[in-house]
CSV table of C-alpha atoms in Angstrom, one decimal:
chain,number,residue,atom,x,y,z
A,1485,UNK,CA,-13.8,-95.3,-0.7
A,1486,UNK,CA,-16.2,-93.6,1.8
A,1487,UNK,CA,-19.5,-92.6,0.9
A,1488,UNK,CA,-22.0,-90.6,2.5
A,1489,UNK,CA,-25.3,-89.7,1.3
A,1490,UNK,CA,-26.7,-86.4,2.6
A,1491,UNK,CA,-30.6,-86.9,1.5
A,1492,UNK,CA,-33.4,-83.3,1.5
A,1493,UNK,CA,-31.2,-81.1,1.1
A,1494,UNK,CA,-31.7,-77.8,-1.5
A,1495,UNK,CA,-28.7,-76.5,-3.2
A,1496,UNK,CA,-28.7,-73.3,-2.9
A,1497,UNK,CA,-32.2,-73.0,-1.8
A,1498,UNK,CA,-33.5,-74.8,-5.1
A,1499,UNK,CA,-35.5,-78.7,-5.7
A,1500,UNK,CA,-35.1,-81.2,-3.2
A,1501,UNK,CA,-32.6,-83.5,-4.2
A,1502,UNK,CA,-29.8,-85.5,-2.7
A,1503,UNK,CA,-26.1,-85.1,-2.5
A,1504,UNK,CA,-23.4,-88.3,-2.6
A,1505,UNK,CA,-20.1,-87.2,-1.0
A,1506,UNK,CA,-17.1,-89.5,-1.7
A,1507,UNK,CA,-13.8,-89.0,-0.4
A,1508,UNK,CA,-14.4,-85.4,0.5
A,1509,UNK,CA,-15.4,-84.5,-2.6
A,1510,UNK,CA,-19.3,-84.1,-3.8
A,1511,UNK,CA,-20.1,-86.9,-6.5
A,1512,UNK,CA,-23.2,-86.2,-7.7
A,1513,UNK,CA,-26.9,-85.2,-6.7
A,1514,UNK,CA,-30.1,-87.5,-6.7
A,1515,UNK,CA,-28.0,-90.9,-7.1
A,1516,UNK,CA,-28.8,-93.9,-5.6
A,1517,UNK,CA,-27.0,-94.4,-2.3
A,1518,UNK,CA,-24.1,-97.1,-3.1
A,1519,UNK,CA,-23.4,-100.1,-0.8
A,1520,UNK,CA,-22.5,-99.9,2.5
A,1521,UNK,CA,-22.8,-95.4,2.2
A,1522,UNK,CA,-23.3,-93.3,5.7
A,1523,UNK,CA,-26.5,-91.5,5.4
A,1524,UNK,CA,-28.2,-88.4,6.9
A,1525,UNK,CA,-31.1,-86.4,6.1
A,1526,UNK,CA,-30.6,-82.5,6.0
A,1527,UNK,CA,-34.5,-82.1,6.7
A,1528,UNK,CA,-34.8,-79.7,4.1
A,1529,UNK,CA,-32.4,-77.8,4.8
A,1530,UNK,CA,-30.4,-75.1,2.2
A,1531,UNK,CA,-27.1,-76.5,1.2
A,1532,UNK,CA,-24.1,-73.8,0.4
A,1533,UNK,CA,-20.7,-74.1,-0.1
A,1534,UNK,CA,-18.4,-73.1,2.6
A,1535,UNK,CA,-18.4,-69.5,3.7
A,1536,UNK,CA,-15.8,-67.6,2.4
A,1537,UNK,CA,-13.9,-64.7,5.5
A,1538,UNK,CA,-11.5,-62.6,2.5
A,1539,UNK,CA,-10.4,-60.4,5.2
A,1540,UNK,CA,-9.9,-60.8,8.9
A,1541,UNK,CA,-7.0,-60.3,11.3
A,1542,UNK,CA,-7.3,-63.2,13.3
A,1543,UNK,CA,-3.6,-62.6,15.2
A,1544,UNK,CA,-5.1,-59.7,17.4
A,1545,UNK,CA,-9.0,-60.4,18.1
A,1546,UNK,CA,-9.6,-60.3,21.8
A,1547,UNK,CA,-12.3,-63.2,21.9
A,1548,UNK,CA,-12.2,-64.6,25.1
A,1549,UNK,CA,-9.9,-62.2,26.7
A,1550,UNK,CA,-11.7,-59.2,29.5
A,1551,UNK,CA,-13.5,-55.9,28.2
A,1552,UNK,CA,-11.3,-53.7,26.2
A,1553,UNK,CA,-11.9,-50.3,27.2
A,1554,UNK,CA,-11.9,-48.4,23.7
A,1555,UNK,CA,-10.7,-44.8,24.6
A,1556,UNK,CA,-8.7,-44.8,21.3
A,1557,UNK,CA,-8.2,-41.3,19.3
A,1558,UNK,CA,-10.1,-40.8,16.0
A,1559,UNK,CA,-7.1,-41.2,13.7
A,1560,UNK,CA,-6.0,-44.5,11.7
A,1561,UNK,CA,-2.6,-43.9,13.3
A,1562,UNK,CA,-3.8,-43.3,16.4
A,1563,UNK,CA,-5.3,-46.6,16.2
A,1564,UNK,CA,-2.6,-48.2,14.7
A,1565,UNK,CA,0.2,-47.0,17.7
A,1566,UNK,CA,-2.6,-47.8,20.5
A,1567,UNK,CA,-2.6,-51.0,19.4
A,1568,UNK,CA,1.2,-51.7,19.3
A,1569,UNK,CA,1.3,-50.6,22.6
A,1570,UNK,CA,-1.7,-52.9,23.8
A,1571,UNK,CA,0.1,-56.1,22.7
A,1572,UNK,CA,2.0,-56.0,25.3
A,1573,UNK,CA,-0.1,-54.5,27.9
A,1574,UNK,CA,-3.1,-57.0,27.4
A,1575,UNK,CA,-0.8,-60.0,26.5
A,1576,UNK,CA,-2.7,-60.8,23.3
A,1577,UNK,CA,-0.9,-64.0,22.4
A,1578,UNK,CA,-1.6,-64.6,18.2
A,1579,UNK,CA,-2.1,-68.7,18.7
A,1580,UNK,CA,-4.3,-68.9,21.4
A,1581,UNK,CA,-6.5,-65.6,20.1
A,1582,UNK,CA,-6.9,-67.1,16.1
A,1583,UNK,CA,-7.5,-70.5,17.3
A,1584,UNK,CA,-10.8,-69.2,19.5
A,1585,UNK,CA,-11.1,-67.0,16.2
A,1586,UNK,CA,-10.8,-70.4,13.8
A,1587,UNK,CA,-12.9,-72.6,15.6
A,1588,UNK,CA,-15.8,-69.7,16.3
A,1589,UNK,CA,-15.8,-68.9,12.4
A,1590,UNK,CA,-16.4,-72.9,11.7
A,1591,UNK,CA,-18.7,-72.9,14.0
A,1592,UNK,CA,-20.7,-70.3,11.6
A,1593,UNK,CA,-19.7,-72.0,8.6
A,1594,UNK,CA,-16.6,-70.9,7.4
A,1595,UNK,CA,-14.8,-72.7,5.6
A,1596,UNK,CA,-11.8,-70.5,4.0
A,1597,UNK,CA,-9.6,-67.6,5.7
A,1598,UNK,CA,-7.1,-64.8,4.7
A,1599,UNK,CA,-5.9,-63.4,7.7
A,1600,UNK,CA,-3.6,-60.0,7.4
A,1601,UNK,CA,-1.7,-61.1,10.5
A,1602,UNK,CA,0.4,-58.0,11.4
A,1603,UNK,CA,4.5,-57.7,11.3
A,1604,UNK,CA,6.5,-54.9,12.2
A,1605,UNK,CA,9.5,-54.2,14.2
A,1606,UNK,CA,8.1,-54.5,17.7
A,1607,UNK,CA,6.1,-57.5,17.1
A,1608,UNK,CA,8.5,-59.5,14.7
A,1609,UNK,CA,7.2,-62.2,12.5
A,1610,UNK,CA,5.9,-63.5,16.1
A,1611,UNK,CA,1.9,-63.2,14.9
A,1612,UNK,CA,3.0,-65.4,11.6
A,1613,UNK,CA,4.2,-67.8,13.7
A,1614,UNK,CA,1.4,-68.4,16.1
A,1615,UNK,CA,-0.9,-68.1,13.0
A,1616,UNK,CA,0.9,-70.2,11.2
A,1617,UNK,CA,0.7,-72.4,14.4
A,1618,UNK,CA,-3.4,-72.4,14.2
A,1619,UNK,CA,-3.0,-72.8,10.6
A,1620,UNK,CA,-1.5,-76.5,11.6
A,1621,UNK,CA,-3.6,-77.4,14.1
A,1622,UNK,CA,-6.6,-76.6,12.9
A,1623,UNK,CA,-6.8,-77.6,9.1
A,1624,UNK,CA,-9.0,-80.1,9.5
A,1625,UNK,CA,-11.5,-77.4,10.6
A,1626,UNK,CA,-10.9,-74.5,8.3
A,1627,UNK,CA,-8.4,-73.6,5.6
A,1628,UNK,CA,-6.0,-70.2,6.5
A,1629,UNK,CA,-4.3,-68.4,4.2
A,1630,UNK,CA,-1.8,-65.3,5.9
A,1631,UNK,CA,-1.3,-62.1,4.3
A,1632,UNK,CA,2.0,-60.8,5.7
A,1633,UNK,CA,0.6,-57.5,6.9
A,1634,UNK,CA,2.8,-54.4,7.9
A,1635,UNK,CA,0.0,-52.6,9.7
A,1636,UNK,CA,2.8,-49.7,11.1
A,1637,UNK,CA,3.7,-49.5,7.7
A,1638,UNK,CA,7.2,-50.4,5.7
A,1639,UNK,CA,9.4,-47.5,4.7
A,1640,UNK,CA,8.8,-45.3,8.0
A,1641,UNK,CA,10.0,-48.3,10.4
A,1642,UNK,CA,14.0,-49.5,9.0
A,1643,UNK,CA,13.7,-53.1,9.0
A,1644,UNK,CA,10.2,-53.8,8.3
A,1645,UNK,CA,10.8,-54.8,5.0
A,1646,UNK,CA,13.7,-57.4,5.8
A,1647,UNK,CA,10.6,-59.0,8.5
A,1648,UNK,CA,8.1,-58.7,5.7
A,1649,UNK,CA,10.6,-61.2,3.4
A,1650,UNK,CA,11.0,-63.7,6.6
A,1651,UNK,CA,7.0,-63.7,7.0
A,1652,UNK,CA,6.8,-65.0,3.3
A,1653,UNK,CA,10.0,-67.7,3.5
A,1654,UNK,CA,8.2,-69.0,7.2
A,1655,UNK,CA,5.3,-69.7,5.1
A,1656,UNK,CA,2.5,-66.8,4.5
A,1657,UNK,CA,0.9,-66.7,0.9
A,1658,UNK,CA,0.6,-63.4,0.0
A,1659,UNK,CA,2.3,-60.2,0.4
A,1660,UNK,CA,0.3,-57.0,2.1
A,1661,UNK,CA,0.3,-53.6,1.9
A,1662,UNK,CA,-0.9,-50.5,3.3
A,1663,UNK,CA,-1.5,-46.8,2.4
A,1664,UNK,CA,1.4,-46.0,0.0
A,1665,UNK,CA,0.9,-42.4,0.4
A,1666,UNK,CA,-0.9,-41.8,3.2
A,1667,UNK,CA,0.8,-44.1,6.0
A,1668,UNK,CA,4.6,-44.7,4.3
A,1669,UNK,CA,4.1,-41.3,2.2
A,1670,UNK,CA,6.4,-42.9,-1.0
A,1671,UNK,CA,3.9,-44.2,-2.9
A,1672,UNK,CA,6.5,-45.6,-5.8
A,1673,UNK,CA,8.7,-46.6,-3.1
A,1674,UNK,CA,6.5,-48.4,-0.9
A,1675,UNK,CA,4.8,-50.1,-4.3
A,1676,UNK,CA,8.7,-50.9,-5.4
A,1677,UNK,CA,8.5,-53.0,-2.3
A,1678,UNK,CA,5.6,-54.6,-2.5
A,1679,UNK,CA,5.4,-55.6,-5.8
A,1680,UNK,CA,8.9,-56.9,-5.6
A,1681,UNK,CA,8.3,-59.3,-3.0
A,1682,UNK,CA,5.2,-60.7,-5.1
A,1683,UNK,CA,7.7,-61.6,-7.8
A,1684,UNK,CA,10.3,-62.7,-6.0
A,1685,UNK,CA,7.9,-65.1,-4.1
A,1686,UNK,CA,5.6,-65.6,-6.5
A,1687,UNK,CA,2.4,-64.8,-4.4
A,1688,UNK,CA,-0.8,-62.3,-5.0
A,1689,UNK,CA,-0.7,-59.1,-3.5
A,1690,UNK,CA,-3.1,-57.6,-0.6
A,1691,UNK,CA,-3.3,-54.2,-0.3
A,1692,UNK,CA,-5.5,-52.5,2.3
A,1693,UNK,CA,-6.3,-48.9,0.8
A,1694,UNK,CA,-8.0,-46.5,3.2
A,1695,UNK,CA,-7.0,-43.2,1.1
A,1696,UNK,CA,-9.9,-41.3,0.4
A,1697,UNK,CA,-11.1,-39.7,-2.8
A,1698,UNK,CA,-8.5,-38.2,-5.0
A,1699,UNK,CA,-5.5,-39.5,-2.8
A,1700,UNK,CA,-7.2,-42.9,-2.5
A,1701,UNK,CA,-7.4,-42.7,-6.1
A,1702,UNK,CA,-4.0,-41.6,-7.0
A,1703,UNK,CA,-2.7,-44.5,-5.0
A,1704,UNK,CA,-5.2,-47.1,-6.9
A,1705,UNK,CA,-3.7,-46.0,-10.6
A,1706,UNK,CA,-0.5,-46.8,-9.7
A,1707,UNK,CA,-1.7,-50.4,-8.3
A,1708,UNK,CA,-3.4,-50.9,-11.5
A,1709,UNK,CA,-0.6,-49.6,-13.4
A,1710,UNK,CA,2.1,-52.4,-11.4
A,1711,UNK,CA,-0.6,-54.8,-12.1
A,1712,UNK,CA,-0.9,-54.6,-15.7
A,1713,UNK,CA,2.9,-54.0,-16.1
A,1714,UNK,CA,4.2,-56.9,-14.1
A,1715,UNK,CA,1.4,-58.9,-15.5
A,1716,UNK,CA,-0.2,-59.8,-12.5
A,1717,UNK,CA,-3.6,-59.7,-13.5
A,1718,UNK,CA,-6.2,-61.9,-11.2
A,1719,UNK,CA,-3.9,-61.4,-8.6
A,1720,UNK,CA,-3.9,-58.4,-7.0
A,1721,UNK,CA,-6.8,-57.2,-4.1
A,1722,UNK,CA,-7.4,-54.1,-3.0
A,1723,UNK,CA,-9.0,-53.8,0.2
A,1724,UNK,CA,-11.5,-51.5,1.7
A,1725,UNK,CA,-11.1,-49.0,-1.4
A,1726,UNK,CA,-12.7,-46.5,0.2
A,1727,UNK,CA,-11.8,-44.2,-3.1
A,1728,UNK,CA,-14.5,-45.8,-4.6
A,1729,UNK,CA,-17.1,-44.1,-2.5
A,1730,UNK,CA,-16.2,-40.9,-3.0
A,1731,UNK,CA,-19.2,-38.3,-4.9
A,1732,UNK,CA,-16.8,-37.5,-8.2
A,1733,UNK,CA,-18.8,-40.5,-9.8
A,1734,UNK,CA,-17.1,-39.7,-13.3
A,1735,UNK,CA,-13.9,-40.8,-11.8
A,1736,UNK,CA,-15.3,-43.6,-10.2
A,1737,UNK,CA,-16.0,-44.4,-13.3
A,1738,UNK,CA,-12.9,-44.7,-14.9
A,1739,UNK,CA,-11.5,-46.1,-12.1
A,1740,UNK,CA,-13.9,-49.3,-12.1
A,1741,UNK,CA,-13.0,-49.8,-16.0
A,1742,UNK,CA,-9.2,-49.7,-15.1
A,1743,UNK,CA,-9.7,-52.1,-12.4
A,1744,UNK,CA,-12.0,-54.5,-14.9
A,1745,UNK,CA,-8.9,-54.5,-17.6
A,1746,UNK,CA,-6.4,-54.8,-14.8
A,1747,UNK,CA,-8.4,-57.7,-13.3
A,1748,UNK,CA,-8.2,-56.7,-9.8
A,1749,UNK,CA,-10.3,-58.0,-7.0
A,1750,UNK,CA,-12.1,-55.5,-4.7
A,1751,UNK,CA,-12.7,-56.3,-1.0
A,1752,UNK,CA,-15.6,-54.9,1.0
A,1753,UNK,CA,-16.5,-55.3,4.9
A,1754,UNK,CA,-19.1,-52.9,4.1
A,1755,UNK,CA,-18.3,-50.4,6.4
A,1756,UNK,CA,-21.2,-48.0,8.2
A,1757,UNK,CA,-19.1,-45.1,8.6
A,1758,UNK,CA,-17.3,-44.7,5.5
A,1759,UNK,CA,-17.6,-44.2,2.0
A,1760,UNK,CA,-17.9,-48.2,0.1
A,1761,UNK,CA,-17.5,-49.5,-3.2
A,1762,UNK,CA,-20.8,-50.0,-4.7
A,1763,UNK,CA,-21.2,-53.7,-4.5
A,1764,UNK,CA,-23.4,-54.5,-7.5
A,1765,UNK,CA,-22.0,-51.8,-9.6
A,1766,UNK,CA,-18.1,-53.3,-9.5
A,1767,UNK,CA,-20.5,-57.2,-10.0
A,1768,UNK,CA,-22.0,-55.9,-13.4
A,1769,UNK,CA,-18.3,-54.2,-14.7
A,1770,UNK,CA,-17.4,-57.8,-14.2
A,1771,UNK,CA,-15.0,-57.1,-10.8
A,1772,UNK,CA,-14.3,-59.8,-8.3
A,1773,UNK,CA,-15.8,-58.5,-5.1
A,1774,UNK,CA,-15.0,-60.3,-1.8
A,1775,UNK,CA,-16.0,-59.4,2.1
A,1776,UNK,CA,-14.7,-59.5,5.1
A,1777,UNK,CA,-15.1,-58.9,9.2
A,1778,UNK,CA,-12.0,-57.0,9.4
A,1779,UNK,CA,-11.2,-56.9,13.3
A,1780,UNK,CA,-13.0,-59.0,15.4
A,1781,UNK,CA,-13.5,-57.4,19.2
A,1782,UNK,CA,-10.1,-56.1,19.0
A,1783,UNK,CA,-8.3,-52.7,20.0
A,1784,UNK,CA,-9.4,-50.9,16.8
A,1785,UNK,CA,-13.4,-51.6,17.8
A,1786,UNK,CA,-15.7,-53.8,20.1
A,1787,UNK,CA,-17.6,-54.7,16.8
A,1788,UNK,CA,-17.5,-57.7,14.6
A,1789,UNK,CA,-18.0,-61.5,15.1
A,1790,UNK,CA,-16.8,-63.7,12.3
A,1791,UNK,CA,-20.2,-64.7,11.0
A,1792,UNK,CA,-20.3,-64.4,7.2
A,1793,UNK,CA,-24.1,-64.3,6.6
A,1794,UNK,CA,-24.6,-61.4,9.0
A,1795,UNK,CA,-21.2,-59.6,7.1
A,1796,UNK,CA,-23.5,-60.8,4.2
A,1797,UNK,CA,-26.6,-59.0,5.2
A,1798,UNK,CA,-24.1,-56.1,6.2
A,1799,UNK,CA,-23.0,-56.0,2.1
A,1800,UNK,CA,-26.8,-56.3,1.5
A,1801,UNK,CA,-27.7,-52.8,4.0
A,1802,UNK,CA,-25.0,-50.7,2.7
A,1803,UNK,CA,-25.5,-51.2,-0.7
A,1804,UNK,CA,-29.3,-51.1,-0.6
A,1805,UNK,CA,-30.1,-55.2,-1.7
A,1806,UNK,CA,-33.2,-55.2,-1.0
A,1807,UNK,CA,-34.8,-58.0,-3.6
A,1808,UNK,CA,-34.1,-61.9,-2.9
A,1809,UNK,CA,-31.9,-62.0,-6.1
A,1810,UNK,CA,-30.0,-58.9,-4.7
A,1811,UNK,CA,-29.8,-60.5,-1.3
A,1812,UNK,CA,-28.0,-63.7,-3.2
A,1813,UNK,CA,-25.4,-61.0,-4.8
A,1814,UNK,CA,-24.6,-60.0,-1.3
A,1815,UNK,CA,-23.8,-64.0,0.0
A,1816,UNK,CA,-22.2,-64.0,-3.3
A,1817,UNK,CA,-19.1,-62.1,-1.7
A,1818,UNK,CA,-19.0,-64.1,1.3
A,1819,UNK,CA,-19.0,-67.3,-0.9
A,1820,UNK,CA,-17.8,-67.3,-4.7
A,1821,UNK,CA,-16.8,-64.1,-4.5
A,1822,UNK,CA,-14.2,-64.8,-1.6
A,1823,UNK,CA,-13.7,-68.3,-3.1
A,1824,UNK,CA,-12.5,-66.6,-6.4
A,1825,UNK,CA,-10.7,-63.7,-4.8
A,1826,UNK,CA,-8.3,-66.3,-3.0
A,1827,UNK,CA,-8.0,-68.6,-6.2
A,1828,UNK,CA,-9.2,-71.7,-4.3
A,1829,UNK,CA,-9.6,-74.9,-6.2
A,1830,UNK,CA,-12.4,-77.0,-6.3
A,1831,UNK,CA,-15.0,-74.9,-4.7
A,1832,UNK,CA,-18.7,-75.1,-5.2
A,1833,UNK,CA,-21.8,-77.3,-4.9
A,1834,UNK,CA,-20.8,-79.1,-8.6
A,1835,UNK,CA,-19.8,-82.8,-8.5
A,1836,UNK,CA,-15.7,-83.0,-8.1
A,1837,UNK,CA,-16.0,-79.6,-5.8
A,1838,UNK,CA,-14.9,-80.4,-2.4
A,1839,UNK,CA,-17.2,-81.2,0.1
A,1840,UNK,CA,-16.8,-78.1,2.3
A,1841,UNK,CA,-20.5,-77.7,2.8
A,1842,UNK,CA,-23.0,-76.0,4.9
A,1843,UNK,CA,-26.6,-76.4,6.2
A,1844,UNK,CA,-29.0,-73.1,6.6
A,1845,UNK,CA,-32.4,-73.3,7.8
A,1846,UNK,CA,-35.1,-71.0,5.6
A,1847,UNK,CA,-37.5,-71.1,3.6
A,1848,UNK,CA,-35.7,-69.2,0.7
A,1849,UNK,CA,-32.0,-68.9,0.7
A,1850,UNK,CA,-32.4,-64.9,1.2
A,1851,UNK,CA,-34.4,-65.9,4.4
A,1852,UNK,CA,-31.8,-67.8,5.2
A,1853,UNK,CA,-29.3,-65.6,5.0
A,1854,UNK,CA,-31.0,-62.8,6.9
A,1855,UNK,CA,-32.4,-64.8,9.6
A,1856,UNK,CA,-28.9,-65.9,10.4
A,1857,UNK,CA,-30.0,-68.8,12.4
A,1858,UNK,CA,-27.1,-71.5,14.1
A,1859,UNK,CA,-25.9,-73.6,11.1
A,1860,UNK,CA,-27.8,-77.1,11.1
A,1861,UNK,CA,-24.1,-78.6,10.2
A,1862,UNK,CA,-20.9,-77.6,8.4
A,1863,UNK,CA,-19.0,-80.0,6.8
A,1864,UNK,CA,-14.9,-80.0,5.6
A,1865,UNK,CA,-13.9,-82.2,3.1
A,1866,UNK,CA,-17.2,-84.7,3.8
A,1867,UNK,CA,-16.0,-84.6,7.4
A,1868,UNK,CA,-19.1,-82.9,9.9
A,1869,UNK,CA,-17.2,-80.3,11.9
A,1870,UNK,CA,-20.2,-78.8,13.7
A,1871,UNK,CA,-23.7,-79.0,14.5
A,1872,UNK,CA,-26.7,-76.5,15.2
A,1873,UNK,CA,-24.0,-73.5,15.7
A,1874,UNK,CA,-20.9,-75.5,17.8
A,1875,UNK,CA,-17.6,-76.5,16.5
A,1876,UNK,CA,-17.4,-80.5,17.5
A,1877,UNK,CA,-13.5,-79.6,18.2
A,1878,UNK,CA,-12.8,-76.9,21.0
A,1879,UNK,CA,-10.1,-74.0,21.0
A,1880,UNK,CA,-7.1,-75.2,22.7
């Protein structure tokens, strides 16, 4: 069995100690290193678990490609159709663009993805394929796990539904959704869907909810009422959630206590310029909260790089963390919170975890966090991946 013996290192910013790593898994702390073991010394450096990206959409990031001029209207649909038709005109092609996507996010220290990787009747289950492609290639690097995403919605384009099943038999995980009243204006209908393909398949649900207040909020009952009726609890995210911003508090209220019973997971990219969940507030009612980058440089937006402490230290502005415990709730969601949002297995700093591990200078682990300096190393399954901010395997 291979051994290797990282020594200085501080879990999670605590004592000194030293971690044995055997067969890609962590063994223990503080052992004495066994015969013939690889050693390195961390220098003191924080160890973490792997970063945790909940929600991206690595199929149409334009890293890499020229400057997108972003003349786009002001409307989610006006987004939405701009970028249908830029697909073709840019030539975004969904392997090459989440490879560069992949191996930049290792490079930061991710080790986990769920990618929404768009389908709909122009593009086809095209995007899942070349996802699914960097999936392959690249699992040495970083773990990807592909919503099936109908961005253009299901109900108002015949046929999307019939590509939504072939994403999910071609190999993507879960099943997404998108504004049941707003985009495909059938909420039951569009839900019917849905939640039927998660029982067929047998595989959580995704659903990206940019409703606001009192529509928002009418969508997000009847989620929580398909939940709790198809007994799907722990396995149902809504995205964004925007509802949950919105200044009726008392029904915010209610709302988080439904969600609690219902066990449903609430994903956050923190967003500037629209209302947010409160972060800590779903924490305390005992909600899974996750985070995400959302686009990366892509049509919708020139904002965004895949780096999970600085989406961190986003969670941490918009919700006001200000206090080093506070700023460990906010790389909560980029780590545990994302790890238990996507039901991973074995993650963690405890002996028997895998080894998906990462280095962070600081003195403290919030320093760390908001200092966002290059990661000293990342490691996947005990295997070093990259070094002081560069991926030791290139985009192809």
């Amino acid at each position: 069995m291979h051994s290797l013996v990282i020594r200085n290192v501080r879990p999670m910013g605590g004592e000194t100690t030293s971690v044995t790593i055997r067969d890609g898994r962590i063994a223990g702390y503080g052992e004495d290193v066994p015969e013939g073991a690889e050693t390195l010394d961390g220098g003191g450096a924080i160890l973490i678990p792997g970063l945790v990206e909940a929600h991206t959409h690595m199929d149409k990031t334009l890293l890499g490609m020229g400057w997108y001029r972003n003349e786009v209207g002001p409307r989610l649909t006006d987004k939405i159709d701009n970028e249908r038709m830029q697909r073709r005109v840019l030539g975004i092609d969904p392997a090459r663009q989440s490879a560069r996507q992949a191996v930049l996010a290792a490079s930061l220290g991710t080790t986990h993805i769920r990618t929404h990787v768009d389908v709909d009747t122009e593009v086809g289950v095209a995007g899942i394929e070349g996802v699914l492609e960097t999936r392959e290639r690249y699992r040495d690097l970083v773990d990807i796990e592909l919503v099936a995403f109908p961005q253009s919605g299901m109900l108002v384009r015949p046929g999307t539904v019939e590509l939504m099943e072939k994403a999910l038999q071609l190999g993507a995980q879960v099943v997404g959704g998108l504004d049941p009243s707003g985009i495909d204006r059938d909420p039951k209908g569009n839900l019917d869907v849905v939640f039927g393909l998660a029982e067929r398949y047998a595989v959580p649900v995704d659903i990206h909810l940019h409703e606001p207040a009192e529509l928002g909020a009418f969508s997000m009952e009847l989620i929580i009422e398909r939940t709790k009726a198809l007994g799907l609890q722990g396995k149902v995210t809504i995205s964004h959630a925007f509802c949950l911003g919105m200044t009726d508090q008392d029904y915010v209220a209610a709302l988080i206590d439904a969600l609690a019973q219902a066990q449903i997971h609430i994903l956050t990219t923190a967003p500037a310029s629209r209302p947010a969940p409160a972060v800590k507030r779903l924490m305390e009612a005992g909600i899974v909260v996750a985070a995400g980058s959302d686009g990366v440089r892509d049509t919708w937006g020139p904002y965004n790089n895949p780096d999970m402490l600085e989406r961190a230290v986003l969670v941490g502005l918009r919700n006001n963390l200000r206090r080093d415990d506070e700023v460990a709730l906010a790389l909560d969601t980029c780590t545990y919170g994302g790890a238990r949002m996507m039901g991973l297995d074995g993650y963690g700093l405890e002996p028997g975890c895998r080894a998906d591990l990462v280095l962070l200078d600081g003195e403290t682990l919030a320093e760390a966090v908001v200092s966002r300096r290059p990661r000293k190393m990342v490691m996947k399954a005990g295997k070093v991946i990259a070094r002081d901010g560069a991926a030791l395997i290139a985009a192809s």
